[in-house]
Structures are given as C-alpha cells and as structure tokens.
XYZ file of C-alpha atoms in Angstrom:
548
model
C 76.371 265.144 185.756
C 77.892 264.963 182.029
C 80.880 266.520 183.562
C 81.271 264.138 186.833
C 80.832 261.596 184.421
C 83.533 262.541 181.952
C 86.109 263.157 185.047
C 84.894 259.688 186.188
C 86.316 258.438 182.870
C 89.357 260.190 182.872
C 90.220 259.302 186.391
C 89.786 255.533 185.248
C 91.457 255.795 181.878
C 94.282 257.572 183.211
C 95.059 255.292 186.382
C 94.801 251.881 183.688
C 97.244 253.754 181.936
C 99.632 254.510 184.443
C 102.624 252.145 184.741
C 102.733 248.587 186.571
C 104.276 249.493 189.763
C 107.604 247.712 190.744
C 107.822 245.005 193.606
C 109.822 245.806 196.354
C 113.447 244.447 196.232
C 114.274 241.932 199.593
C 116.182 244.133 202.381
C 117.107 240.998 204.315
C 118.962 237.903 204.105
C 116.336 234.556 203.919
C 117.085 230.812 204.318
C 115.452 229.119 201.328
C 116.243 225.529 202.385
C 117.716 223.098 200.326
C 120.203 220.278 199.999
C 123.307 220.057 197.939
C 122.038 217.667 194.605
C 123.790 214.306 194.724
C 122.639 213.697 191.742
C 123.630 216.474 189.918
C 127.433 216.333 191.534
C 127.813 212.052 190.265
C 126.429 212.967 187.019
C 129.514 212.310 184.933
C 130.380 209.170 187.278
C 126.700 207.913 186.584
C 125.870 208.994 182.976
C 129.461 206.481 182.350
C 128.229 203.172 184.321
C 125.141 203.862 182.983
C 126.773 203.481 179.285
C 128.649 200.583 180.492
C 125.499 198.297 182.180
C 125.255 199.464 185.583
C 121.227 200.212 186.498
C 119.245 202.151 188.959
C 120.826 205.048 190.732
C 120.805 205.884 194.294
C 122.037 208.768 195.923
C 123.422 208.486 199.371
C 123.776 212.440 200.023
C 125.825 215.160 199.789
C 126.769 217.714 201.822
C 129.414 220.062 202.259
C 132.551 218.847 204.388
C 135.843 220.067 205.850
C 138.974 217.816 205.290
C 138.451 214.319 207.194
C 134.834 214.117 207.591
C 132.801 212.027 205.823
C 129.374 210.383 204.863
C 127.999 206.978 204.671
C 125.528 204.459 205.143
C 124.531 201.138 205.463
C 123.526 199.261 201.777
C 121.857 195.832 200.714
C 123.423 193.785 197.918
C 120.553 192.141 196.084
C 121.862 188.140 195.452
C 124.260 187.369 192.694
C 124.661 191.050 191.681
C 127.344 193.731 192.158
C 127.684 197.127 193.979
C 129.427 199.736 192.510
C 129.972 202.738 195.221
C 130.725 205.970 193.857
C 131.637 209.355 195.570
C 133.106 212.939 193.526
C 133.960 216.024 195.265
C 133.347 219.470 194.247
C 135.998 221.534 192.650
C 137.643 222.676 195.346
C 138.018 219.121 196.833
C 141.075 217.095 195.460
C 141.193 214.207 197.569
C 138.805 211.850 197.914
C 138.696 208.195 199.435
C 136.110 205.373 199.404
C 135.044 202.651 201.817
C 133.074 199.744 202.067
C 132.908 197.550 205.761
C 131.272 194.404 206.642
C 129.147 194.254 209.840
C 132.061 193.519 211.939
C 134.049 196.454 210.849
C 136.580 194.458 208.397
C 137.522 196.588 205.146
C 136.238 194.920 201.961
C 137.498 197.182 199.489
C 138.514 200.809 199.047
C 139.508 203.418 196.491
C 142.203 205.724 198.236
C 144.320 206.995 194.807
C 144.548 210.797 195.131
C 141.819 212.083 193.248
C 138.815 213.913 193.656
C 136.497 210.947 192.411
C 136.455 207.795 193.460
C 134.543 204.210 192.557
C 134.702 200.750 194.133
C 132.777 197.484 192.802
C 132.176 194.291 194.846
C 129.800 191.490 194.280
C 127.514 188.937 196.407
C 128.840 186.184 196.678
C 131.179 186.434 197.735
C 130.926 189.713 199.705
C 128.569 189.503 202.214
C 124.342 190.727 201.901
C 125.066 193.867 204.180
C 128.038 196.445 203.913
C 128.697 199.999 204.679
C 129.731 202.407 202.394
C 131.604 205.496 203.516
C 133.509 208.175 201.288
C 135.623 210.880 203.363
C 137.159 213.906 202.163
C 140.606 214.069 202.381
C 141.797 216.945 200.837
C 140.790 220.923 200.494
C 137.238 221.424 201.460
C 134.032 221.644 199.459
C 131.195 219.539 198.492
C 131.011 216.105 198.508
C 128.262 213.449 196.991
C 128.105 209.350 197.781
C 125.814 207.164 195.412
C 125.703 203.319 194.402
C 124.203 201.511 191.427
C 123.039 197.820 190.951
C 125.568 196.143 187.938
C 124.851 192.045 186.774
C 128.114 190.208 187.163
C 128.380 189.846 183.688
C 128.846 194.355 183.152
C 131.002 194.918 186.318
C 134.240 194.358 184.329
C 132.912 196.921 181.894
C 131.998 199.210 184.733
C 134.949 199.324 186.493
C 136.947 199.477 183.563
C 135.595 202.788 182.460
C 135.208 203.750 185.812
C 138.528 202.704 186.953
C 136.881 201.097 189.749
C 138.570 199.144 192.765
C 137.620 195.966 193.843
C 138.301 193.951 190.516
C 141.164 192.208 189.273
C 144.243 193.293 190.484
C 142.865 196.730 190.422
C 144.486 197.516 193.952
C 142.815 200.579 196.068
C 145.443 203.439 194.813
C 147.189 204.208 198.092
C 150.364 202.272 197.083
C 150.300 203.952 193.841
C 153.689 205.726 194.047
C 155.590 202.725 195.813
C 158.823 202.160 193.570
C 158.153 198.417 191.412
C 155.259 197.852 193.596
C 152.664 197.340 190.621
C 155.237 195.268 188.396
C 156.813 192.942 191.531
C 152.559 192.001 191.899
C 152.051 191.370 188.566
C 155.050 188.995 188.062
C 154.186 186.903 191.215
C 150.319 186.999 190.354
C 151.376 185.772 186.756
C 153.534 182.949 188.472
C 150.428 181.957 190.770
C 148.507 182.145 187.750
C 144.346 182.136 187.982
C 142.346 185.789 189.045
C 142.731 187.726 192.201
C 141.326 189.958 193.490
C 143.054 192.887 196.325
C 141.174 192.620 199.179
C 143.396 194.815 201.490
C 146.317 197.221 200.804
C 148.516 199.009 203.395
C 151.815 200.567 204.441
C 152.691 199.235 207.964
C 154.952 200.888 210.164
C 157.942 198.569 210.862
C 160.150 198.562 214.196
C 163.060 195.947 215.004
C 161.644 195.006 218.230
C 158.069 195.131 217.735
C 155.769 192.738 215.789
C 153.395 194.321 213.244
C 150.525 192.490 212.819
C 147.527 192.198 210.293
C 144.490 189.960 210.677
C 142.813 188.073 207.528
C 140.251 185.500 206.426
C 140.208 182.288 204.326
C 136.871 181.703 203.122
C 135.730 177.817 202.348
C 137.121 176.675 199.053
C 139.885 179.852 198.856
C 143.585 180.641 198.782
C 144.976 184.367 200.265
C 148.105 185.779 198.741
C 150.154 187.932 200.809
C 152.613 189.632 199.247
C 155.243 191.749 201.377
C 157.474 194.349 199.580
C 159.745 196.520 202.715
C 161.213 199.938 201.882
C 164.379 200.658 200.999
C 165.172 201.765 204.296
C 164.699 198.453 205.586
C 167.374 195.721 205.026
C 165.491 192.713 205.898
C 162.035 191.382 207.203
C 160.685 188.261 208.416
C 156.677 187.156 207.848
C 154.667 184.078 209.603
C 150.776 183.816 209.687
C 149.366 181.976 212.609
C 145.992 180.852 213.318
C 143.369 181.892 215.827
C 145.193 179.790 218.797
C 148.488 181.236 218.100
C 149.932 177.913 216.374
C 152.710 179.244 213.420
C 151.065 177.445 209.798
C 152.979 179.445 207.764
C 156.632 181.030 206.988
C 157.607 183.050 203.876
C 160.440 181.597 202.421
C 160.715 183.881 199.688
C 164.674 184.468 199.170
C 164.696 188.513 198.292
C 163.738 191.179 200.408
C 160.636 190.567 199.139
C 157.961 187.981 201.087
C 154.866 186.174 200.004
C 152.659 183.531 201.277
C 149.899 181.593 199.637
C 147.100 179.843 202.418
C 144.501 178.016 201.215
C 141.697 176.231 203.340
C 138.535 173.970 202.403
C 137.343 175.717 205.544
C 136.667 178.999 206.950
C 140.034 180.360 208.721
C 140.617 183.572 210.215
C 144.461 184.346 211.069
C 146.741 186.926 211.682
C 150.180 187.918 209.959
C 153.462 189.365 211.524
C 155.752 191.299 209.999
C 159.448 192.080 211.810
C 162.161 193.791 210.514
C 165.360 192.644 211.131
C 167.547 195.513 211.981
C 166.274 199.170 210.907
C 162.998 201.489 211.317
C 160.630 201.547 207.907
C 157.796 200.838 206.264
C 156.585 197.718 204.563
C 153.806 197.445 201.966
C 151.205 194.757 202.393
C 148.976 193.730 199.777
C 146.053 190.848 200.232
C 144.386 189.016 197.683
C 142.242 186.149 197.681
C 141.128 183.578 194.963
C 137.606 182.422 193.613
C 135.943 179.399 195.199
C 137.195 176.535 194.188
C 141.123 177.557 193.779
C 142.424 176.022 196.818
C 142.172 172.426 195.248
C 144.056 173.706 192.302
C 146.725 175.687 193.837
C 147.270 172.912 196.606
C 148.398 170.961 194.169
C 151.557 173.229 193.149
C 153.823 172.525 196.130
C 156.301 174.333 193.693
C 154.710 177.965 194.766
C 155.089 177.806 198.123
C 151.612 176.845 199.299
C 150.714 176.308 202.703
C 147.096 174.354 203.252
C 145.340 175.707 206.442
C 142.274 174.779 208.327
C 142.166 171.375 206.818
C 140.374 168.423 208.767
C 141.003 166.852 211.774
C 143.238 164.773 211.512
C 142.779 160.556 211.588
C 144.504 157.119 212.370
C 145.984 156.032 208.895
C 142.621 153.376 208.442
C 139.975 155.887 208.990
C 141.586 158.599 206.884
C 141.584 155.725 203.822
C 138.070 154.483 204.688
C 136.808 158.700 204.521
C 138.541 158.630 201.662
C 136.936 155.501 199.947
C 133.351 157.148 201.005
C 133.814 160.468 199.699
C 135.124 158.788 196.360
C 132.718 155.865 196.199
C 131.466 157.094 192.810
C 134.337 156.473 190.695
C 136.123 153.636 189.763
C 137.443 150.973 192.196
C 141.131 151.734 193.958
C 144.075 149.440 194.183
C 147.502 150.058 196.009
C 150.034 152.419 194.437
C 152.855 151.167 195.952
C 153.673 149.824 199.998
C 152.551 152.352 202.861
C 155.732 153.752 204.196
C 156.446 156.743 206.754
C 157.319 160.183 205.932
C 159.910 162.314 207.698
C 160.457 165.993 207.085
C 164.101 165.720 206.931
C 164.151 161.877 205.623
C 160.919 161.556 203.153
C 159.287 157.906 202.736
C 160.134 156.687 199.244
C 157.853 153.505 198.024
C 158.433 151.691 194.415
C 155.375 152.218 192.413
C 154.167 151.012 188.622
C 151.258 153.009 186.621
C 149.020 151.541 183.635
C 148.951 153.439 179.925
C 146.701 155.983 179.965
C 145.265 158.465 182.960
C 145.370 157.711 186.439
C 144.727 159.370 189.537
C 146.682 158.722 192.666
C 145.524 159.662 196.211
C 148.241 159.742 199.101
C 146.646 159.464 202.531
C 148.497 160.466 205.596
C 147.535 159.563 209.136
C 148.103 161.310 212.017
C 150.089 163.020 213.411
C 151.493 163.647 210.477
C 149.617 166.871 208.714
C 150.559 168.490 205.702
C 153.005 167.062 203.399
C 154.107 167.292 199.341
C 153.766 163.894 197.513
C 155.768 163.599 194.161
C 156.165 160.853 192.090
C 159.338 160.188 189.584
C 159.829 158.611 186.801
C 162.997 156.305 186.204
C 164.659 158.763 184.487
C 164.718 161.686 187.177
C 162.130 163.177 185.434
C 159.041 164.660 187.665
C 155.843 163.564 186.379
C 153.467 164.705 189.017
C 153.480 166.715 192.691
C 150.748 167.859 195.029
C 150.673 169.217 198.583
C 147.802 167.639 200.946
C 146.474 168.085 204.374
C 144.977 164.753 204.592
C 144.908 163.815 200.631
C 146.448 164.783 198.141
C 145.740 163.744 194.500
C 148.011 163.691 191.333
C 146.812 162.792 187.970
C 149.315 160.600 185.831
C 148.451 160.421 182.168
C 150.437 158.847 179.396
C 152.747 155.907 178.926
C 153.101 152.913 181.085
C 155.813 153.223 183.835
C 157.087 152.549 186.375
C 158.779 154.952 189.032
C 158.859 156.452 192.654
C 156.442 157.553 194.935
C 158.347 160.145 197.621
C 156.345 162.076 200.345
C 158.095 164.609 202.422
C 156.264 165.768 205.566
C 156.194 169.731 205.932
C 154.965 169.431 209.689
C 154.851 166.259 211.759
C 156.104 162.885 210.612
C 153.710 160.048 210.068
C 152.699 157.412 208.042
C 150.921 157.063 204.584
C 149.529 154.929 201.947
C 148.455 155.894 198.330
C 145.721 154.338 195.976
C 145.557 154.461 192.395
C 142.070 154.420 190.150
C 142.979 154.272 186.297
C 140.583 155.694 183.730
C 137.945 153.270 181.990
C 139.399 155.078 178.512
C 142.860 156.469 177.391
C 141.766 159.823 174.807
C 144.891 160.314 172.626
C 145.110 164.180 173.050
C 145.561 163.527 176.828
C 147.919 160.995 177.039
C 150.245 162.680 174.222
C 149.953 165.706 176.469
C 150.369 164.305 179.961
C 151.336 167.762 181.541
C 148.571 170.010 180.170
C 146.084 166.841 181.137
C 147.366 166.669 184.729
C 146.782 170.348 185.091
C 142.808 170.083 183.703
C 142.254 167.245 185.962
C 143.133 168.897 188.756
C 141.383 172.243 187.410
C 137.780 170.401 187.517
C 138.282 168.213 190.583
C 138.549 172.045 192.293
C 134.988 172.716 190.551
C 133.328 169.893 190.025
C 134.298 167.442 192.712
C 135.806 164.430 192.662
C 136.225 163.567 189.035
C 137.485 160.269 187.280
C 141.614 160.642 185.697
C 139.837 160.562 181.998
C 136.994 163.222 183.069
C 138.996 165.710 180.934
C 138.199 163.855 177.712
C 136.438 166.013 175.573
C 139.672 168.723 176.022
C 141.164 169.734 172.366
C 144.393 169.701 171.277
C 146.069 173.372 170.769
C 149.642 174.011 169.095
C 150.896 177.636 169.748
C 153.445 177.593 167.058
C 154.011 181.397 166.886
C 152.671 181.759 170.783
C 149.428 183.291 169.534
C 145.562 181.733 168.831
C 142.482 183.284 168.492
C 138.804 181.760 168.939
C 135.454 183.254 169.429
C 133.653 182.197 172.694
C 129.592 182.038 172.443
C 127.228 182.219 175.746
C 123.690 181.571 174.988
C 121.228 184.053 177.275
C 120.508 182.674 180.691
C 123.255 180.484 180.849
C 127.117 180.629 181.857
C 130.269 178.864 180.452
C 133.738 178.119 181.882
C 137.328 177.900 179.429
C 140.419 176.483 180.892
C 143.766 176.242 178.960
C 146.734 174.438 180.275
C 149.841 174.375 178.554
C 151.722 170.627 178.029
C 154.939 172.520 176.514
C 153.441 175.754 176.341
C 154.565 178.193 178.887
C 153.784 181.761 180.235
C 149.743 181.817 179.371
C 147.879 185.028 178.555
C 144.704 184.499 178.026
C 142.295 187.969 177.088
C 138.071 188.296 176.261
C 136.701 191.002 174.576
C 133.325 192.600 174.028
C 133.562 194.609 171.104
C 136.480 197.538 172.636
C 135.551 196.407 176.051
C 138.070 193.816 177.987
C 135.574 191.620 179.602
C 138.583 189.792 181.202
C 141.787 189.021 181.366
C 143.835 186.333 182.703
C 147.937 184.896 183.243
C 149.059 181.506 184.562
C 152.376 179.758 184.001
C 150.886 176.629 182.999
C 147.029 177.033 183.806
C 144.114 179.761 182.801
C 140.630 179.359 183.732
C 137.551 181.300 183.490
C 133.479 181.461 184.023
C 131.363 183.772 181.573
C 127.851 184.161 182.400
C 125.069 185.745 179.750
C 121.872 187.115 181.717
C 119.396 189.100 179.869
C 121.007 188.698 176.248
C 123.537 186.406 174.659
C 127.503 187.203 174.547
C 129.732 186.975 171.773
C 133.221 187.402 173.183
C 136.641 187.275 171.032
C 139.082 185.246 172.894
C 143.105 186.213 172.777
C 145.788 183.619 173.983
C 149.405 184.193 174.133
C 152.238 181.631 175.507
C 155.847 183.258 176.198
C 157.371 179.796 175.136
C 155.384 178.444 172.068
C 154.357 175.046 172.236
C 151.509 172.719 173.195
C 147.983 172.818 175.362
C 144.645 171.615 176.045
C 141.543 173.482 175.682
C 138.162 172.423 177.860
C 135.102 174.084 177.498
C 132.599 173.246 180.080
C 128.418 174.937 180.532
C-alpha cells in the first residue's frame, strides 16, 4: 500500500511539474467585426478646434472608399451657434472635398482645395436649422472619416482660422485656388465694397458663344449678393445679366474690363438666376458669390457709386401713397417739410429741383411714384461739389450734415421714368464733431438706419472724433459677458480703411471699406478683451461709434 501510495505521489508531483501546454495557433481566417474609428482618424482635426473653442464631438463615420464615393448625413444646428464639418482621409487618400446642402439641394458651403483634410464652418442664422453634410473622396483610395462639432459665434473665427476652415470671410472653398489673380482681383473689389462677406458659392463654368450659362442665387431679407465674374484667358469678352424669377432683366454688369461684377440687394427675399455669354471664343469663366450680413442692403443702397442694383423692392405706388407710407413708417421722428418742388425724372434727362438745407444734420427722403422704380438721387452743392447720393427703389435717404446751403437736388431714373418729391427732417441738435466732418457723419447715419431703423440725422451724436495722422490708431475694445457690441468707423478725409481685432495671437476679425467699417462682437460665457488695429491708405479724418 506504502508503495501504491508513493507512486500515487510521484504520478501527481510529476504531472504538476510538467510544463503548461501551448494553445493551439488559429488555422483559419476569422471575421472579428469592427468599424474603421472616426474618432481616432479626426483626432488631429479635433484635438485643434478643441484648443480653439469648438465643443462636443460627433462622429459621422468612416469607412473605407474608392475615388468618388462618399459619406454623409443629415445634421441639426442648435440656434445662434455654428457648425464646423470636418472630414480627413487616410494616408493613401490625397484628395478630399466637403459639402454642406440645404433641404432643397442648394450648396451652402464647401471645402474643395486639394488636400486630404478638409473643414467648413457655417452658422444659424443665417444658414438654415437643417443641412446635410457630405465629404467625398476624390483622390487615391483609402479610409475616410466625417465628424462635426458645436462652436459659439464668438470662437468660429478662431476655429476656422486654425483650421483653415471654409465658410468664413472671404475664405473661398479652394477649387479656384490656382486661377491666375483670382484671390487678389476679389480682394481689391471686396475692399472697394467695403463691409464682410462671406463666399457662398464658387465655380468654373463652361462658356460657349452661342449658349447661355446660367447660375441660380438667393437674396435673403435685409442682404446684398456680390457676383464677381473673372473669364479665362482664352476668352476675349463676356457679357453678365441677373434676372428674376419671371424672367424680367434687373441687372447688367457694367464693369469696363474683362472682368464683371454685380451687387443686388433686396429688403425682401429674391431668388434669381445669372447668365453668363461669351462673346466670341470657347472657355471657362470663374464665378464667385458672396452675400452680406443683414442689414447691409440699406447701407450699400446708398452707394450708387458701386454699381448697385436694388431688387425685390415694394410694389410700387401713385406718388401720394408712396409719401403717405412714407410719413407712417417715419412717424417717430421729427416733422418733414419740402426739400425742394416735385419734378419728374427721366433716365436720359434727370429731374433737377432747387433746394436749400439748415446748419447742422439733415436727412432727406426722395419718393418716387410709379412707374418709375429704381433711381439714384444726388444732391450738389453750388460749387459742383457732391455732398450726398443714394440709390432707392421707392425711397431713398441721404444725410446732409454741416454748413447751411443751398444747392441741387438731381434724380436720374435707372428704369422707368416717373415723378418724385423729397422731404427734409433736420436734427433737434447740431454735435460739432459731425458737422465738421459731414462725410464720415453721412456714412454713420446711413450705417445705423441699416441696423437700427429709421433713425433721426443727429442719431450719430455720441460718434468721436479720430485723426489718422500717420494712417495708424490703436484702441482696446471691451465686451462684458453675456452681452455684444458693434464699432463702426467712417472716414471724413480718411480713405482706404483697415480695420483688424485680436484675441491675444488670434485674429478675431478683420475688416476693409473705402470709406466705411463696421462690426458686431458678442461675449457669451466670459468677457472679451480684444486689441483693435486701424489703418487708412490716405491719412486723414473719421468718426468712431460704439454702440451695445
């Protein structure tokens, strides 16, 4: 038994000795299931916004693609927040564009420079609650990932700046990137419109002598659309016209070299469509769309010197119900008296009345009555000199500050010719910086009837007095938390504005205008310290307004 026992033990002893035993290596191929990390793909992209303000990541998905497929979906923009969209391809994708539709289809903004990353931005309002976001590969093939994060309007500057997203300022969408003076012929005319835009469509359209190439586009209420046309060198010469939804012509460029623009701005919702033609030869043209903030169209309408065409304006009235609207929609400032006789307006013969001003500010509103339609109204001193213009539908409104005078009153119909009458309502007080600086108080006048309302001729009192003697100042702008502030500078003999924010190394904006630069800065969860930069090309005078 001792010995059973004993080989028992041995038996046992020797087998928990022995060595583990070795698992058996896989003979055959198994799925393990999986998807490709989003996540993981954006991280650079993400990590970046994330740095710069933008909050809660989403990824879309990610999958692996073969050139011209893509992936997408539909996204909600929460209320007075911004999107940014952004998609990154694997390293053996080097193309990559970036989408984002509306319900009905339209393009909002895109990202198509030729990279293998790309980002777009856009806010609500004035985008729309509801868009679709798509990014498609278009070259090599490989793995590609689609996300978006939620940025406060007062961070998307930051984020698309280190992001090099599209959808901002002048940021364009990348697929004109290699067109000859493109870039530079944009930023001249945008400097020359002055104010922010803001691309919302870029493309190369095929031209042909006997076809017309066409382009739909929108005017939201309260907005102006620039359309700038630049043709190939290929082809010699091109004619554009927008026309509205019943196929009625409301605009020509007139632009005299080879390239074309048109600015149309409407107090209403318009939806239009622009043709291109080339004269002689086969090409291409590039097109490039950009539209204004709300509120613009009063203030650009009032430059007939840039070419600006007002669409979708009212319906027209009889001459006595266009002044009694008028009188009810201005009831709230001070009474009116006649500037001058009513005359009639041709387009080739304009109506010329004599007219006399008070000291001070004034504001002048020219009515026309039907059938008459749009029209520039200018008025002239007795020296030839031009002391204010504006270009109206069925108003248009000049402000008139400084000495007493007395003058001309000329109003040249751009459509139909009809007849008119003007009003004038003079200002209660005469401050000394505006009337010394009639120009630069004109041009704020204007600026806050566009986003206030109607305003009184004095209502830019409070504006301060600026001398660029060296064409440079700098200030500090302050925004308490919760709250938002708006700056406008307009030059008197100052010329060529340039006006620049920064946060810390960040360029929270940044702004041109010949005579006229004007911005809103809004503070959310903390308060902003920004440094402000402004720069004239011809030193002189201006008026500064700040405004909550």
């Amino acid at each position: 038994m001792r010995r059973l026992r004993a080989g028992l033990l041995g038996v046992l002893v020797g087998a928990a000795c022995a060595p583990p035993a070795t698992p058996t290596a896989p003979t055959e191929a198994r799925v393990i299931g999986g998807d490709v990390d989003a996540a993981q793909l954006l991280a650079p992209g993400v990590e970046a916004a994330r740095d710069a303000g933008a909050v809660a990541f989403e990824p879309v998905g990610a999958r692996v693609m073969v050139e011209g497929e893509q992936i997408g979906t539909f996204v909600e923009v929460p209320d007075d927040r911004c999107l940014l969209a952004l998609a990154r391809g694997g390293d053996s994708v080097r193309d990559v564009d970036l989408f984002v539709y509306d319900d009905s289809g339209d393009r909002l903004v895109s990202d198509e420079a030729p990279n293998d990353a790309a980002a777009v931005v856009l806010c609500r309002p004035p985008h729309p609650s509801r868009v679709y976001v798509a990014a498609r590969l278009v070259t090599g093939d490989g793995m590609l990932a689609l996300g978006i994060m939620t940025v406060a309007r007062d961070r998307v500057d930051a984020v698309a700046q280190v992001l090099d997203a599209k959808g901002r300022h002048q940021s364009g969408t990348g697929k004109l990137d290699a067109w000859p003076g493109l870039e530079q012929a944009i930023l001249e005319r945008r400097r020359s419109l002055g104010g922010r835009w803001d691309d919302v469509r870029r493309l190369a359209l095929p031209l042909e002598p006997r076809v017309e190439a066409a382009v739909s586009f929108r005017i939201d209420a309260g907005r102006c659309v620039d359309v700038f046309v630049a043709p190939s060198d290929d082809v010699q010469g091109i004619e554009v016209w927008a026309v509205d939804h019943t196929g009625q012509v409301v605009a020509r460029a007139r632009t005299p070299s080879r390239d074309r623009g048109l600015v149309l701005c409407s107090g209403s919702r318009f939806e239009g469509t622009l043709f291109v033609r080339p004269r002689h030869s086969t090409g291409l043209a590039a097109v490039v769309i950009a539209e204004s903030p709300t509120g613009t169209d009063a203030i650009l309408a009032r430059f007939a010197s840039l070419g600006v065409e007002a669409v979708g304006t009212s319906a027209l009235l009889p001459l006595d119900q266009a002044i009694a609207r008028l009188d009810q929609a201005l009831s709230g400032l001070p009474a009116a008296r006649p500037f001058g006789a009513p005359g009639h307006a041709g387009i080739a013969a304009p109506g010329v009345v004599d007219v006399t001003w008070p000291a001070g500010c004034n504001r002048i509103d020219v009515v026309a009555g039907e059938p008459m339609g749009r029209f520039v109204a200018t008025i002239w001193d007795r020296e030839g000199r031009r002391r204010a213009e504006a270009l109206g539908g069925e108003v248009a409104t000049l402000f008139l500050c400084g000495e007493a005078g007395k003058g001309r009153l000329e109003v040249r119909a751009e459509a139909r010719p009809g007849p008119f009458a003007a009003f004038l309502r003079a200002s209660a007080t005469a401050p000394e910086a505006l009337v010394a600086r009639p120009q630069a108080a004109g041009r704020l006048s204007a600026w806050l009837e566009a986003v206030r309302g109607p305003v009184a001729a004095d209502a830019a009192a409070e504006a301060k007095a600026l001398t660029l003697s060296d064409g440079r100042l700098s200030f500090s702008l302050a925004v308490p938390a919760g709250s938002c502030r708006e700056i406008a500078l307009a030059g008197d003999t100052a010329e060529g504005l340039t006006l620049v924010l920064r946060e810390g190394e960040t360029v929270a904006a940044s702004l041109a205008g010949d005579h006229l630069v004007a911005e809103r800065v809004c503070a959310e969860g903390e308060p902003r310290e920004l440094a402000a930069e402004l720069e004239a090309a011809q030193p002189g005078t201006a008026l500064v307004l700040g405004r909550p």
